[in-house]
Amino acid sequence: MTRRAQGEGGLHWDERRERWIATVTVGYDGRGKRMVRKASGRTKTEAKTKLRELVRDRDDGLSGNGYTVRDAVEDWLGYGLGHQGSNTIDKYRHLCGKHILPLLGERKLRDLKAAEVDRWLASRAESLSTRSLRSLYGCLNRSVRRAMARDLVRRNVVELVSVPTGRRGRPSRSLTPQDVDDVLSRTASDRLHHYIVLSLLTGARTEELRALRWEHVHIDGQPDTDRPVPPHIEVWRSVREGGDTKTKKARRTLAVPARCVEALRKQWAQQSADRLAAGERWQDTGLVFTTALGSKMDAANVRRDFRRALALVPSLDPLEWTPRELRHSFVSVLSDAGVPVEQISQLVGHSGTTVTELVYRHQLRPILQTGATVMDQLFNHRDESA
């Protein structure tokens, strides 16, 4: 039998395990002890194939022979998300913990195949939306990419796979002008009423209203200056990590209608009453919309209180509507009133009209009349048969 050259590894039969064992020396530790990697096969041919893989991995500098998908994902979650906000990190942990680790976690990363990722994504598409699938794909892709950059796997098979179409989610809707009128009038007795008024009549995001501070509310404006300034609010903050708004264009100052001015005055009075009732338990956060103890409201607080308030409107089912659809309703009402999409885009804080048209396409007036109107004026049709 021909003896293998130094560095080509070894191959021997293990009587106890009844398998062929491939061994390769990959280096020496700090004490000078040889470090050996092993693989096994039921046949000599299978073991030879694994031996060649071990030698190739060693020569390529790869060190992740036993590295699993779980190892890669947990490493990425632990050390690869330093620039992300806490809410985003929680979302990624939930996605990975529910959809990646239980199904692919124990698979050795070097053995993961593109076909397996295809089947996995197809199974997730039965229960997740396309947007969630893309987030899930991104988690796995970035985890494997990180492992690849650290010489733990040769290539990233996830990048060879396309994201399938997921379950169709419920499209966002908007209230009709009559619904808006009913909501504004019938929810007046609920403590969330003032929040609802501002959301419906300014189009501010729920994350922006939850972060709105009294120092950014100017109920009286500046009516006596040379160029009078109307009552307005400064939408300069959100509950996102660091307090920044979603985009630079989202940082805006909005004039508020008279109904909002009235709502803000009443909100100040309501908060003053809450402060007296809470006594020493009151938390002075400076926020406009708070709990009864002055603490900040989270998304769950708003959803719960919104359903309670909407129960006062007989024509609407509280379980079928969400707070963000107040913003959609704002866009719809303005569009129905003939306000150009460019102005609507500025009011809702979008970076351009493309976002407004994509996100709120069902709320925008579908008939574009400007071209037809101008052409009629330029080329007035005459009936030549008359």
XYZ file of C-alpha atoms in Angstrom:
386
model
C 0.000 0.000 0.000
C 1.360 3.399 -0.990
C 2.161 5.581 2.004
C 0.667 9.073 1.926
C 3.036 12.017 1.822
C 3.412 14.270 4.839
C 0.467 16.637 5.131
C -1.943 14.484 3.119
C -3.562 13.039 6.243
C -4.261 9.481 7.270
C -6.921 6.824 6.728
C -7.530 3.763 8.909
C -10.214 1.230 9.799
C -11.764 1.443 13.295
C -12.880 -2.025 14.404
C -14.945 -0.741 17.327
C -16.921 1.767 15.282
C -16.783 -0.307 12.105
C -16.030 2.784 10.073
C -13.136 4.222 8.093
C -11.534 7.169 9.910
C -9.866 10.100 8.107
C -7.436 12.261 10.099
C -5.587 15.446 9.207
C -3.143 17.494 11.266
C -4.170 21.149 11.095
C -1.528 22.654 13.383
C -0.198 22.746 16.923
C -1.541 24.395 20.051
C 0.359 26.652 22.469
C 1.869 23.643 24.243
C 3.138 22.160 20.994
C 0.481 19.454 20.955
C -0.712 18.378 17.539
C -4.297 19.409 16.612
C -6.097 16.773 14.558
C -9.397 16.887 12.709
C -11.307 13.717 12.010
C -14.088 12.505 9.773
C -15.544 9.067 9.181
C -17.281 7.055 6.454
C -18.970 3.711 6.151
C -16.899 2.912 3.080
C -13.276 3.617 2.224
C -14.359 5.723 -0.762
C -16.600 7.876 1.412
C -13.823 8.339 3.959
C -11.345 9.314 1.197
C -13.750 11.973 -0.023
C -14.017 13.416 3.483
C -10.240 13.245 3.856
C -9.805 15.350 0.734
C -12.320 17.863 2.154
C -10.402 18.065 5.432
C -7.121 18.667 3.611
C -8.736 21.288 1.366
C -10.277 23.097 4.335
C -6.938 23.102 6.124
C -5.118 24.431 3.066
C -7.803 27.118 2.593
C -7.434 28.185 6.205
C -10.986 27.130 7.158
C -11.420 26.270 10.824
C -15.147 25.515 11.152
C -15.334 21.778 10.605
C -17.983 21.319 13.311
C -19.467 24.812 13.035
C -23.266 24.679 12.836
C -25.961 27.044 11.592
C -26.852 27.628 15.248
C -23.264 28.700 15.995
C -23.307 31.150 13.081
C -26.700 32.656 13.932
C -25.949 33.016 17.638
C -22.581 34.622 16.855
C -24.286 37.127 14.538
C -27.006 37.903 17.082
C -24.434 38.315 19.836
C -21.780 40.361 18.058
C -23.024 41.455 14.637
C -25.869 43.808 15.596
C -24.094 46.529 17.530
C -25.489 49.375 15.398
C -29.109 48.188 15.506
C -31.817 49.441 17.863
C -33.134 47.280 20.689
C -36.509 46.736 18.982
C -34.797 45.544 15.803
C -32.551 43.189 17.768
C -35.573 41.761 19.598
C -37.315 41.202 16.252
C -34.299 39.364 14.823
C -33.931 37.223 17.943
C -37.593 36.251 17.704
C -37.345 35.368 13.996
C -34.182 33.316 14.459
C -35.407 31.597 17.611
C -38.703 30.575 16.054
C -37.874 29.878 12.419
C -34.133 29.198 11.967
C -32.694 27.484 15.027
C -35.384 24.782 15.463
C -35.281 23.788 11.774
C -31.697 24.386 10.594
C -29.783 25.020 13.805
C -28.082 21.626 14.149
C -27.021 21.431 10.499
C -23.254 21.728 9.975
C -22.713 24.970 8.095
C -20.202 23.445 5.673
C -22.774 20.811 4.675
C -25.698 23.201 4.197
C -27.038 23.058 0.627
C -28.918 25.670 -1.386
C -31.711 23.157 -1.968
C -32.197 22.828 1.803
C -32.501 26.597 2.153
C -35.026 26.598 -0.712
C -37.176 23.988 1.017
C -36.893 25.766 4.360
C -38.006 29.105 2.920
C -40.868 27.418 1.057
C -42.114 25.897 4.321
C -41.940 29.297 6.063
C -43.823 30.949 3.176
C -46.946 29.063 4.229
C -47.237 31.081 7.439
C -45.178 34.278 6.951
C -45.664 37.369 4.816
C -43.181 38.212 2.061
C -41.773 41.014 4.197
C -41.167 38.649 7.124
C -39.581 36.106 4.778
C -37.146 38.738 3.542
C -36.195 39.618 7.108
C -35.740 35.933 7.910
C -33.622 35.378 4.805
C -31.520 38.409 5.763
C -30.852 36.984 9.224
C -29.552 33.700 7.836
C -27.658 35.336 4.970
C -25.805 37.778 7.217
C -25.023 35.034 9.739
C -23.413 32.832 7.085
C -21.646 35.815 5.494
C -20.111 36.632 8.893
C -18.951 33.038 9.305
C -17.476 33.082 5.807
C -15.511 36.253 6.600
C -14.007 34.426 9.585
C -12.878 31.396 7.551
C -15.475 29.127 9.113
C -17.140 28.146 5.841
C -16.012 28.279 2.207
C -19.062 29.859 0.559
C -22.452 31.299 1.357
C -25.104 29.076 -0.241
C -27.878 31.334 1.085
C -26.949 33.955 -1.518
C -27.778 31.426 -4.246
C -31.423 31.291 -3.130
C -34.325 33.619 -3.942
C -36.975 34.644 -1.441
C -40.393 33.204 -2.344
C -43.673 35.068 -2.104
C -45.207 34.670 1.335
C -48.736 34.814 2.622
C -50.649 37.868 1.602
C -51.181 40.106 4.594
C -54.221 42.227 5.285
C -53.876 45.424 3.245
C -54.050 48.671 5.153
C -57.340 50.516 4.887
C -58.543 54.020 5.495
C -61.623 55.513 7.075
C -64.115 57.316 4.864
C -64.774 61.014 5.552
C -68.013 59.988 7.295
C -66.109 57.430 9.411
C -63.564 60.110 10.339
C -66.361 62.423 11.436
C -67.939 59.624 13.513
C -64.602 58.773 15.174
C -63.869 62.404 16.009
C -67.264 62.957 17.578
C -68.056 59.619 19.242
C -64.672 59.017 20.915
C -64.735 62.395 22.703
C -65.349 60.785 26.104
C -62.300 58.474 25.877
C -58.920 59.551 27.271
C -57.207 58.605 23.979
C -59.481 60.987 22.050
C -56.907 63.797 21.871
C -54.296 61.398 20.493
C -56.781 60.211 17.860
C -57.584 63.801 16.836
C -53.911 64.644 16.260
C -53.251 61.416 14.405
C -56.238 61.819 12.095
C -55.799 65.533 11.410
C -51.989 65.787 11.118
C -50.993 62.357 9.742
C -48.184 61.990 12.296
C -46.850 58.484 12.845
C -47.804 56.756 16.081
C -44.085 56.529 16.969
C -43.858 60.320 16.529
C -46.931 61.160 18.627
C -45.767 58.882 21.446
C -42.502 60.883 21.529
C -44.110 64.344 21.201
C -43.059 66.666 24.041
C -44.850 69.739 25.351
C -41.810 71.885 24.539
C -42.467 71.070 20.866
C -46.137 72.091 21.024
C -46.994 75.722 20.216
C -50.734 76.043 20.740
C -50.892 79.817 20.336
C -48.348 80.227 17.566
C -47.093 83.795 17.014
C -50.074 85.760 15.684
C -48.632 89.234 16.352
C -45.388 88.993 14.382
C -44.846 90.604 10.961
C -45.371 87.191 9.406
C -47.852 85.497 11.759
C -46.972 81.937 12.715
C -50.000 79.657 13.150
C -50.370 77.096 15.969
C -48.011 74.211 15.212
C -46.196 71.162 16.492
C -42.568 70.233 15.887
C -42.380 66.589 14.844
C -38.684 66.274 15.583
C -38.497 63.060 17.604
C -39.741 59.476 17.616
C -39.503 56.491 19.933
C -36.839 54.934 17.696
C -33.368 54.219 19.058
C -31.678 57.553 19.738
C -34.929 59.487 19.355
C -34.442 60.228 15.657
C -37.333 60.308 13.217
C -37.606 57.599 10.562
C -35.907 59.737 7.886
C -34.454 63.249 7.634
C -37.559 64.441 5.749
C -39.712 63.064 8.570
C -38.330 65.801 10.852
C -40.888 68.480 10.104
C -42.968 71.286 11.627
C -46.723 71.024 11.069
C -49.383 73.673 11.395
C -52.365 72.213 13.260
C -56.063 72.843 12.608
C -58.335 74.415 15.213
C -59.673 71.033 16.312
C -56.133 69.934 17.178
C -55.530 73.138 19.132
C -58.648 72.407 21.179
C -57.565 68.785 21.693
C -54.104 69.834 22.895
C -55.563 72.314 25.383
C -57.825 69.579 26.766
C -54.921 67.135 26.850
C -52.960 69.600 29.003
C -55.923 69.861 31.398
C -56.356 66.084 31.480
C -52.680 65.569 32.232
C -52.819 68.155 35.012
C -55.713 66.234 36.577
C -53.784 62.971 36.210
C -50.793 64.559 37.953
C -52.901 65.589 40.952
C -54.542 62.165 41.166
C -51.214 60.307 40.955
C -49.454 62.430 43.587
C -45.991 61.099 44.360
C -46.410 58.291 41.835
C -46.443 60.792 38.958
C -43.523 60.484 36.501
C -42.657 63.803 34.899
C -41.553 62.786 31.388
C -42.540 65.968 29.563
C -44.465 63.906 27.013
C -47.825 65.043 25.636
C -49.413 61.586 25.604
C -48.765 59.427 28.656
C -50.349 56.831 30.901
C -52.391 57.955 33.916
C -49.134 58.004 35.925
C -47.220 60.130 33.418
C -45.039 57.335 32.048
C -44.472 56.939 28.330
C -46.908 54.885 26.270
C -45.679 51.912 24.273
C -47.223 50.478 21.129
C -49.272 47.953 23.118
C -50.757 50.748 25.274
C -51.889 52.629 22.184
C -53.359 49.541 20.473
C -55.339 48.568 23.566
C -56.633 52.088 24.212
C -57.434 52.576 20.530
C -59.661 49.489 20.491
C -61.413 50.722 23.620
C -62.057 54.136 22.049
C -63.190 52.688 18.729
C -65.765 50.552 20.523
C -67.704 53.812 20.985
C -68.252 54.013 17.205
C -71.121 51.624 16.303
C -70.288 51.467 12.596
C -66.714 50.208 13.155
C -65.329 46.932 14.514
C -62.444 47.779 16.907
C -60.656 44.516 16.099
C -60.452 45.343 12.397
C -58.566 48.630 12.741
C -55.096 49.613 13.935
C -53.707 53.011 15.073
C -51.464 53.342 12.002
C -54.556 53.363 9.797
C -55.439 56.783 11.187
C -52.421 58.019 9.216
C -53.675 56.195 6.113
C -57.032 57.891 6.627
C -55.326 61.299 6.741
C -53.775 60.609 3.331
C -57.075 59.357 1.916
C -59.092 62.371 3.074
C -56.543 64.821 1.657
C -56.377 62.935 -1.633
C -60.174 62.896 -1.951
C -60.111 66.648 -1.355
C -57.793 67.098 -4.346
C -54.540 67.811 -2.501
C -51.577 66.940 -4.806
C -49.502 63.896 -3.842
C -46.373 66.114 -3.576
C -47.958 68.099 -0.750
C -49.304 64.979 0.954
C -45.792 63.483 0.814
C -44.355 66.521 2.623
C -47.069 66.481 5.280
C -46.571 62.819 6.179
C -42.764 63.164 6.180
C -41.843 60.975 3.221
C -38.526 61.457 1.445
C -40.327 61.601 -1.900
C -43.615 60.902 -3.644
C -42.523 57.380 -4.607
C -42.838 56.192 -1.000
C -46.239 57.861 -0.659
C -47.519 56.270 -3.852
C -46.196 52.796 -2.980
C -47.247 52.658 0.662
C -50.527 54.544 0.330
C -51.505 53.586 -3.228
C -54.950 52.386 -2.076
C -55.592 55.660 -0.274
C -54.589 57.992 -3.117
C -57.101 59.216 -5.659
C -56.563 56.871 -8.636
C -57.736 59.246 -11.401
C -55.044 61.688 -12.550
C -56.914 64.496 -14.235
C -54.281 67.187 -14.850
C -53.151 65.908 -18.265
C -56.680 65.527 -19.624
C -57.685 68.975 -18.369
C -54.701 70.711 -19.995
C -55.099 68.852 -23.286
C -58.785 69.787 -23.447
C -57.814 73.413 -23.006
C -55.085 73.277 -25.683
C -56.853 71.133 -28.242
C -60.577 71.638 -27.802
C -62.360 68.935 -29.826
C -64.898 70.039 -32.376
C -67.455 67.658 -33.786
C -66.725 67.889 -37.533
C -69.945 66.066 -38.441
C -72.091 68.840 -36.970
